[in-house]
CSV table of C-alpha atoms and ligand atoms in Angstrom, one decimal:
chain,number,residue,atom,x,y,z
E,1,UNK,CA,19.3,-23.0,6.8
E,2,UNK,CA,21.2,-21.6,3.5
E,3,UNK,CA,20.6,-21.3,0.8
E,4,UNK,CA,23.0,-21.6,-1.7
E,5,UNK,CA,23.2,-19.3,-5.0
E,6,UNK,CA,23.1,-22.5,-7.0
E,7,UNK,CA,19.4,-22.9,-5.4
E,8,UNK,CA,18.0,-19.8,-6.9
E,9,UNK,CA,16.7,-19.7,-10.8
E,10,UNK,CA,18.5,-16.6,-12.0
E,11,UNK,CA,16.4,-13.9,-13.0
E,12,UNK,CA,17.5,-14.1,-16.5
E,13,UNK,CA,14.1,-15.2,-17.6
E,14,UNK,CA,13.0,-12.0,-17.7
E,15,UNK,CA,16.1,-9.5,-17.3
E,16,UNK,CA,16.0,-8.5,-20.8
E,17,UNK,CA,12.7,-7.4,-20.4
E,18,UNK,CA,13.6,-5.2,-17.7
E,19,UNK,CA,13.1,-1.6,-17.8
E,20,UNK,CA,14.0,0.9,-15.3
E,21,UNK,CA,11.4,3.7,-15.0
E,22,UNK,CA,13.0,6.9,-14.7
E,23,UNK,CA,12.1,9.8,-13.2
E,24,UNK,CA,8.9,8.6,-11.4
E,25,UNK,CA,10.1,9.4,-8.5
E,26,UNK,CA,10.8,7.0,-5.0
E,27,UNK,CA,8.9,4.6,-6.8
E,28,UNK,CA,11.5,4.2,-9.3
E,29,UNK,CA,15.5,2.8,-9.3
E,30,UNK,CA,18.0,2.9,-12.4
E,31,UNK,CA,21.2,1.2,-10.9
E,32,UNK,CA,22.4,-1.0,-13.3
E,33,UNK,CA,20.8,-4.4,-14.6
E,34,UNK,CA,24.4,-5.8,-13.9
E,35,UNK,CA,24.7,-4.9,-10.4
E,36,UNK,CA,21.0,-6.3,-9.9
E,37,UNK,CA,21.7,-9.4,-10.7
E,38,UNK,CA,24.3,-10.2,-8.5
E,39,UNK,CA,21.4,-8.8,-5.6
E,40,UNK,CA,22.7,-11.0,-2.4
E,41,UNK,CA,20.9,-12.8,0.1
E,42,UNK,CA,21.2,-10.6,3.3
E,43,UNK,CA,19.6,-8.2,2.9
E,44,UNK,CA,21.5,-5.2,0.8
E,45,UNK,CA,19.7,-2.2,2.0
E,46,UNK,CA,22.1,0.2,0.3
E,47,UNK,CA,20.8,-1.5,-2.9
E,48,UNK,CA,17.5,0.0,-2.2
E,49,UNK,CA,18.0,2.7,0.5
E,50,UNK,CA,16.1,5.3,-2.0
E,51,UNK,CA,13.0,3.0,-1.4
E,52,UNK,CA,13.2,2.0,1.9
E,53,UNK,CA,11.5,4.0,4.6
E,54,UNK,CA,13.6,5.3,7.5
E,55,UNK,CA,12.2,3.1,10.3
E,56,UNK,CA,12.3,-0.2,8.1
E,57,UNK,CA,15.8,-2.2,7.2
E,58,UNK,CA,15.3,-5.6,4.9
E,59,UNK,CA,14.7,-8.5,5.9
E,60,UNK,CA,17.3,-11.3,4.3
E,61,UNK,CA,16.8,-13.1,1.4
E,62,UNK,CA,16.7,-16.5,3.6
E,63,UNK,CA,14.1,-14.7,5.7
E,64,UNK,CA,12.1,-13.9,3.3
E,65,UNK,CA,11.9,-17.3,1.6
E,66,UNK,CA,12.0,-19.9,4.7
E,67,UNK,CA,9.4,-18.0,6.5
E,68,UNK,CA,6.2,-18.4,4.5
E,69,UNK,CA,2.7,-19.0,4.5
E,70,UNK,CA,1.5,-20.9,1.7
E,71,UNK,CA,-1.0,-23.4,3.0
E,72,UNK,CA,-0.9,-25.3,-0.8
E,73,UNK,CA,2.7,-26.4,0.5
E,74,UNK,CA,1.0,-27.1,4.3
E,75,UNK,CA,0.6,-25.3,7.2
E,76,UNK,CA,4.1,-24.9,8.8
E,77,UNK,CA,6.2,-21.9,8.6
E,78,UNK,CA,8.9,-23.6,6.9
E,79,UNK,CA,6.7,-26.2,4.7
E,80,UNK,CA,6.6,-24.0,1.5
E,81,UNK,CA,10.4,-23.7,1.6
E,82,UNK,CA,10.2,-27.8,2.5
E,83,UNK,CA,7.6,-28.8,0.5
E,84,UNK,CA,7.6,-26.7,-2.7
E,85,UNK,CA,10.3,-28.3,-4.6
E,86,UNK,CA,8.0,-30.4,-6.9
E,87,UNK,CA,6.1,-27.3,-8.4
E,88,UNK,CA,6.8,-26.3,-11.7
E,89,UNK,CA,5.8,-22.5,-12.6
E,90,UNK,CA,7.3,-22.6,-15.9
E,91,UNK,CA,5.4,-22.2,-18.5
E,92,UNK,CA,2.3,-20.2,-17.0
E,93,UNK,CA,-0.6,-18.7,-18.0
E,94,UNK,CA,-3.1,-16.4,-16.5
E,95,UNK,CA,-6.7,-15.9,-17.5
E,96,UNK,CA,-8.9,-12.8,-18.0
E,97,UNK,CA,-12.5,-13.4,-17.8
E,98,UNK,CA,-16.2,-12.0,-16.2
E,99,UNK,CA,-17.0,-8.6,-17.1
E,100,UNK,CA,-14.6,-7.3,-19.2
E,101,UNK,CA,-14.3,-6.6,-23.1
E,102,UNK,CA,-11.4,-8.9,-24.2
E,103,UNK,CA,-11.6,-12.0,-22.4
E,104,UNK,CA,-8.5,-14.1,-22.6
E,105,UNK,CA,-5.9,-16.8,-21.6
E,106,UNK,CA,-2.6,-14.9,-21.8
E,107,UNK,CA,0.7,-15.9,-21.6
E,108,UNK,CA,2.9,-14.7,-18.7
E,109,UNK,CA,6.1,-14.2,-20.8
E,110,UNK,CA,3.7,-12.5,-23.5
E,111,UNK,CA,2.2,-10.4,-20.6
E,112,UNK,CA,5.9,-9.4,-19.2
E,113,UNK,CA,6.4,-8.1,-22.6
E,114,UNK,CA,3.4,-5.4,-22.5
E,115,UNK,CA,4.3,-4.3,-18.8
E,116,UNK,CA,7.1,-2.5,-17.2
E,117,UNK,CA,9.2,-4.0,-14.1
E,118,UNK,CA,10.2,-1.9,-11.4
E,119,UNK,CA,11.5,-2.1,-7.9
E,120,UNK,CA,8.9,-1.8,-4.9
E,121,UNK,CA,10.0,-2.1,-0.9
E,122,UNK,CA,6.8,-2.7,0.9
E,123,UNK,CA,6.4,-4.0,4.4
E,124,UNK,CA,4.3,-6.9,4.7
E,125,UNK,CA,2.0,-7.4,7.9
E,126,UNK,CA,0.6,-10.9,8.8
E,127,UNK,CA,-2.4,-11.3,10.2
E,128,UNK,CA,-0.4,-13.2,12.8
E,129,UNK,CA,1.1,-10.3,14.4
E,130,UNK,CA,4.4,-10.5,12.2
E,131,UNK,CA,6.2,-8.2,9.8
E,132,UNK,CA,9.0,-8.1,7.1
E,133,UNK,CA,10.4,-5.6,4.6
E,134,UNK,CA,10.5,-7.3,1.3
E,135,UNK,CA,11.9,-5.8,-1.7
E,136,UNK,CA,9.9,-6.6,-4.7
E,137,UNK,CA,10.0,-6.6,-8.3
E,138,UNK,CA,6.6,-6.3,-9.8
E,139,UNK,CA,4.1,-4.2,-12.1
E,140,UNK,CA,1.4,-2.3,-11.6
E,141,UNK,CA,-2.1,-4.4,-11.2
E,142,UNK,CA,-3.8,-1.2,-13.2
E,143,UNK,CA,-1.5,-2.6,-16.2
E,144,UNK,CA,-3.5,-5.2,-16.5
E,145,UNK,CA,-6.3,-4.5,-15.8
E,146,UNK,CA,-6.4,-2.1,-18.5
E,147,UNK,CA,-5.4,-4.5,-20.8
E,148,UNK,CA,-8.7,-6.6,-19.5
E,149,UNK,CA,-10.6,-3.5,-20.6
E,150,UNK,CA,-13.5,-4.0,-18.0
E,151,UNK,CA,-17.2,-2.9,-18.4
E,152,UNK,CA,-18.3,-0.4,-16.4
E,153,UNK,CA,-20.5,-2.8,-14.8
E,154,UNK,CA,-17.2,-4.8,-13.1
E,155,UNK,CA,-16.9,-3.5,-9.4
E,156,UNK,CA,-14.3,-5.9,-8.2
E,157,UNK,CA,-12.1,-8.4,-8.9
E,158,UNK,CA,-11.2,-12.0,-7.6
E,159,UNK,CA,-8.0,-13.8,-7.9
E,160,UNK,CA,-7.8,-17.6,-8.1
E,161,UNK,CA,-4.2,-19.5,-6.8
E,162,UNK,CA,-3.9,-22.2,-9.4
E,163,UNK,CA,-5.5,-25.5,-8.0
E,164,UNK,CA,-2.6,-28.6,-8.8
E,165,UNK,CA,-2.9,-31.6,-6.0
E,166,UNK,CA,0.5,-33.4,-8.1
E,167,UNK,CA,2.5,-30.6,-7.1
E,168,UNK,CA,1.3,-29.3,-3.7
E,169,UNK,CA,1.1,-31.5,-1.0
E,170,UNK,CA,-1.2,-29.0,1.2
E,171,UNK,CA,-3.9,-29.3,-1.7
E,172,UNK,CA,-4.0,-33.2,-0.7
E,173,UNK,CA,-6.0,-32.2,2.3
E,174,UNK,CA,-9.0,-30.1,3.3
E,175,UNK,CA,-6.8,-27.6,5.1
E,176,UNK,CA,-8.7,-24.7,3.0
E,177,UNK,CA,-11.6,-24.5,0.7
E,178,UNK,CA,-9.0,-25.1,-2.6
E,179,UNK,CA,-8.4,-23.4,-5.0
E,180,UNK,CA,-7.3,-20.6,-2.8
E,181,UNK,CA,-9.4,-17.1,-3.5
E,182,UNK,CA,-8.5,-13.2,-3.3
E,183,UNK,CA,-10.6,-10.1,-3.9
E,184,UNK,CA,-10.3,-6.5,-4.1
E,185,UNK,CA,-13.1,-3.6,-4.9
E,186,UNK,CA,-11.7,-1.8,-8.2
E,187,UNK,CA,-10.6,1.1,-7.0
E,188,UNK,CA,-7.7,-1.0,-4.8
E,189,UNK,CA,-7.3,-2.9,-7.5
E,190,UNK,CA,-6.1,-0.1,-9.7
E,191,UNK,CA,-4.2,1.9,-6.8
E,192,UNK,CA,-0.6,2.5,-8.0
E,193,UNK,CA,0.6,0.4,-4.2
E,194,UNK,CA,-1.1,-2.6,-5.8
E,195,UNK,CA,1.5,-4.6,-7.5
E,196,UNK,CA,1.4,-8.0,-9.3
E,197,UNK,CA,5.3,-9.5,-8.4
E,198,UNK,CA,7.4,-11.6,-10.4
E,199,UNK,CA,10.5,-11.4,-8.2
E,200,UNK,CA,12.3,-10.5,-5.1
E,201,UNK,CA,15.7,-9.2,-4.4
E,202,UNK,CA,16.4,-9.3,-8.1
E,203,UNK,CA,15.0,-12.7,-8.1
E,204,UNK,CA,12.6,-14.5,-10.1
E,205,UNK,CA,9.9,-15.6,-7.3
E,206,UNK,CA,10.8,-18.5,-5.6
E,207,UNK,CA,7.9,-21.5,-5.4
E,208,UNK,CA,7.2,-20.2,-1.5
E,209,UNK,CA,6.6,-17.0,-2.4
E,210,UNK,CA,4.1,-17.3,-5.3
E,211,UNK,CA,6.2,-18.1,-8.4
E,212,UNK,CA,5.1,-17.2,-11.0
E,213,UNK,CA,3.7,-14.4,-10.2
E,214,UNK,CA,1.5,-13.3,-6.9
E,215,UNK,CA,-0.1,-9.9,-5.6
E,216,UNK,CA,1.3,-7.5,-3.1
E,217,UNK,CA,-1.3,-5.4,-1.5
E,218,UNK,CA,0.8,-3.6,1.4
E,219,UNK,CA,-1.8,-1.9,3.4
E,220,UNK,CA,-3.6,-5.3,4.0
E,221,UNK,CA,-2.9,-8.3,6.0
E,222,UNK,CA,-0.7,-10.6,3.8
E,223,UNK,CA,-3.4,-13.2,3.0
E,224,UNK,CA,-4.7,-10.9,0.5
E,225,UNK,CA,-1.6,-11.3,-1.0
E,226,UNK,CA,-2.4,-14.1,-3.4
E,227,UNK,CA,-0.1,-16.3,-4.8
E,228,UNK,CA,0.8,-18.2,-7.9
E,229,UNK,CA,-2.2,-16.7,-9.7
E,230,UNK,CA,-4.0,-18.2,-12.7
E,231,UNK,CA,-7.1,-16.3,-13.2
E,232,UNK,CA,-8.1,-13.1,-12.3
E,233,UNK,CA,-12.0,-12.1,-12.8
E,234,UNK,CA,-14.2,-9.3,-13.2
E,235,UNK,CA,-17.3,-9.1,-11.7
E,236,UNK,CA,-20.2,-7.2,-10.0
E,237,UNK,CA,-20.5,-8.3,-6.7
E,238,UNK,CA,-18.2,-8.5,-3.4
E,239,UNK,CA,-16.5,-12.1,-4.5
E,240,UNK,CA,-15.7,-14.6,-2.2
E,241,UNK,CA,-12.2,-14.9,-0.2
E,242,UNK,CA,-10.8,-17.7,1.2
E,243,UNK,CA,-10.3,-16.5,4.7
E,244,UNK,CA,-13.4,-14.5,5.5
E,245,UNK,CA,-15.2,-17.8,4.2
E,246,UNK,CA,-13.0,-20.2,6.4
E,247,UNK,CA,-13.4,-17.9,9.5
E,248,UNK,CA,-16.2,-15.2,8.9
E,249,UNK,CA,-15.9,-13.8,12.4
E,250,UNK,CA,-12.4,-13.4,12.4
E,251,UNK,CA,-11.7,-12.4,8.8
E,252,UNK,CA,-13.1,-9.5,6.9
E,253,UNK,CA,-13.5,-8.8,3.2
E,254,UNK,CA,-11.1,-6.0,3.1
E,255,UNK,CA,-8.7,-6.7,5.8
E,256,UNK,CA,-7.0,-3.0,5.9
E,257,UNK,CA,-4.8,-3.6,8.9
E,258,UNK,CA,-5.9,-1.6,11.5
E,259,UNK,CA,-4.3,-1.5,14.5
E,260,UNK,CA,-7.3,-0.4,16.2
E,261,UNK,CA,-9.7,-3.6,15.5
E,262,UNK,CA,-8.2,-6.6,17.6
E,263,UNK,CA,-8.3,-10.1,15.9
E,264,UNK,CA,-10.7,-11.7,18.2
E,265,UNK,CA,-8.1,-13.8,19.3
E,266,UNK,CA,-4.8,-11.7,19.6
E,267,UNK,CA,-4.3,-7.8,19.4
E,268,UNK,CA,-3.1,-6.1,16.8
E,269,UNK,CA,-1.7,-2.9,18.3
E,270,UNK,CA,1.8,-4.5,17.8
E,271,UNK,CA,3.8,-7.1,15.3
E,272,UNK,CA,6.9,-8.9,15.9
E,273,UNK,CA,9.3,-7.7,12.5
E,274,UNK,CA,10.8,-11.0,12.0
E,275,UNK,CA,14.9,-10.7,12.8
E,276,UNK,CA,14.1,-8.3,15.5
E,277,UNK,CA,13.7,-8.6,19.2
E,278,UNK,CA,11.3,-5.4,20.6
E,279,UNK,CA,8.0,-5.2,19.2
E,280,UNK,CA,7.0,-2.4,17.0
E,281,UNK,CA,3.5,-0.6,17.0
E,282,UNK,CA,1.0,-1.6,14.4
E,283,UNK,CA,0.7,1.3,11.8
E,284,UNK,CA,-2.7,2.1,10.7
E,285,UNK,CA,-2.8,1.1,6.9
E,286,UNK,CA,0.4,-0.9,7.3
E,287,UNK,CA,1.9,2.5,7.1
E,288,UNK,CA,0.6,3.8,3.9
E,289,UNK,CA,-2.4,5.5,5.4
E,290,UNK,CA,-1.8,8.3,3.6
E,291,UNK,CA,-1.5,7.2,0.2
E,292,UNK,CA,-4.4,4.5,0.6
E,293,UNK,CA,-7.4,6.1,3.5
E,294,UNK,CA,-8.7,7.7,0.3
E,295,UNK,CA,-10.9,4.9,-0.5
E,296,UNK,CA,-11.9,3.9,2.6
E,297,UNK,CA,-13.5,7.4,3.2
E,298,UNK,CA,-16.9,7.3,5.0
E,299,UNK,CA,-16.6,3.6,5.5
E,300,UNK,CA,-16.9,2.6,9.1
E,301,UNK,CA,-13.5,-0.2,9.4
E,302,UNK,CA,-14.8,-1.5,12.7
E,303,UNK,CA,-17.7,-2.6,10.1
E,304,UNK,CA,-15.6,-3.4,7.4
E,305,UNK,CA,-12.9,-4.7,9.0
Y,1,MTE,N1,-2.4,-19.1,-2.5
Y,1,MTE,C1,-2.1,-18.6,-1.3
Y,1,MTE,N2,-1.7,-17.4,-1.2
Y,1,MTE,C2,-1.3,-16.9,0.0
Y,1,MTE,C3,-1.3,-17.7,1.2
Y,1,MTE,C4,-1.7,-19.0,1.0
Y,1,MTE,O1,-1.8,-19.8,2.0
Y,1,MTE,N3,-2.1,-19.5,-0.2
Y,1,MTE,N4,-1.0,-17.1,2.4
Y,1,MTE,C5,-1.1,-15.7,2.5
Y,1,MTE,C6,-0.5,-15.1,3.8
Y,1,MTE,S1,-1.4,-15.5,5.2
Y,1,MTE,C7,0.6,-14.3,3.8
Y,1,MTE,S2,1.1,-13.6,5.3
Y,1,MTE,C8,1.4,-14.1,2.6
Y,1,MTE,C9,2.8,-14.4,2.9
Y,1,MTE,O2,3.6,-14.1,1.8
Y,1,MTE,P1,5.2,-14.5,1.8
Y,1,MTE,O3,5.3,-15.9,2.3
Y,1,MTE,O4,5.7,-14.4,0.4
Y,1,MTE,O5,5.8,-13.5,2.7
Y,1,MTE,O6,0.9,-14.9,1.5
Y,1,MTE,C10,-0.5,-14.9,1.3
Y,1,MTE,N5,-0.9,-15.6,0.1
Y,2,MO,MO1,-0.7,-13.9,6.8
């Protein structure tokens, strides 16, 4: 399969509203808006080498978008790159609501304007035993959140994958409890990792990935990764998640991946990084253990797995 340049949407869109954040550190590239447009398809790790961790290279472009799992578009590993053609993110909205101070529906091009862009490699770990290294453009969840402006009262937050049968062929059957739903306690929710993405290798998202825009949570199994979000809402309690709801016994509310809690099913001690042939070992927190085991102090993960 490949895919042609003519396939992608340019990430013009939203290339004027690009900044470069400087001097933040790793987190943070300024090569040229020029040069990032022309990102390729396979896999420029010299693009990103200042982000990228020494054990990891990327995984292609075509990886990346013909390996998917987005059940809206069906099961298969290559359905949402088959079957996603029909979806139409543009325009999109996302709204704000539960307990928070300024409730609203806002625009994604208006929110793009309040919010900074930057460029994030994060490995992703399936649930399924799999890995890639994915470089993202995204902002920080905390952005927005802040512009929510939630009562003290609001201890998580749940995501909601928009809900449109016309467009995705997967929503047609009872695959999944639809609409597709996410959720984080606050405190991940606002951890600097915790990205909302609007594009990949320089990119706007394509429809297999989330387009519009999705969450990248990197030290969790990728289902919490939600895509092609339309509300996101405050509220008090633990909220409801699609998979520990489908499979309670196999699927916990905070999913850390833990290398040390077997799926009941398959181990976890090792992942298959797509493109590669030898297995690695499973890292504890995806790798970011240190950055993230923080908020998980005193919590027993065999418990809240
Ligand atoms: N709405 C929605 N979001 C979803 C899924 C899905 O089926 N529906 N699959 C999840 C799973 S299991 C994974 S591993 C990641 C995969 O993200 P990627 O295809 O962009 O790599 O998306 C997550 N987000
Ligand atoms: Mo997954």
């Amino acid at each position: 399969m490949k895919i042609l340049p003519s396939d992608i949407t340019p990430y013009s869109i939203y290339i004027n509203r690009r900044k470069f954040i400087k001097g933040a550190g790793a987190a943070a590239l300024s090569f040229s808006i020029s040069r990032k447009t022309q990102a390729n398809h396979i896999g420029d790790n010299d693009l990103y080498k200042e982000l990228l961790d020494n054990n990891d290279t990327l995984n292609t472009f075509e990886e990346i978008t013909t390996y998917n799992n987005f059940y809206e578009f069906g099961m298969g590993k290559t359905d949402p790159y088959k079957n996603s053609g029909s979806f139409n993110p543009i325009p999109w909205t996302i709204k704000l609501e539960g307990l928070i101070n300024k409730p609203k529906t806002i625009d994604l091009e208006k929110l793009l304007s309040l919010v900074t862009i930057e460029d994030r490699v994060y490995r992703l770990r399936c649930v399924e035993a799999w890995s890639m290294v994915i470089p993202w453009q995204g902002f920080s969840l905390s952005k927005l959140i802040k512009i929510a402006d939630p009562l003290s009262a609001a201890k998580f937050v749940q995501f909601e994958t928009i809900f449109r049968p016309e467009e995705m062929p997967g929503q047609r059957r009872r695959i999944l409890p639809w609409p597709y739903v996410e959720g984080l306690r606050i405190d991940e929710a606002m951890h600097p990792l915790t990205i909302l993405s609007t594009g990949l290798y320089g990119h706007d998202l394509l429809n297999q990935n989330g387009a519009p825009i999705r969450l990248v949570v990197p030290w969790k199994y990728g289902f919490k990764s939600i895509k092609s979000i339309v509300t996101i809402r405050f509220v008090d309690k633990e909220p409801k998640a699609t998979w520990p709801m489908t499979a309670p016994s196999e699927y916990g509310f905070y999913s850390n991946v833990n290398s040390l809690v077997d799926h009941p099913r398959w181990s976890q001690s090792t992942e298959r990084r797509i493109g590669e042939f030898k297995r690695r070992k499973t890292m504890m927190f995806n790798g970011y253990e240190e950055e993230v085991s923080h908020l998980y102090k005193g919590m027993d993960l065999k418990k809240f797995y």
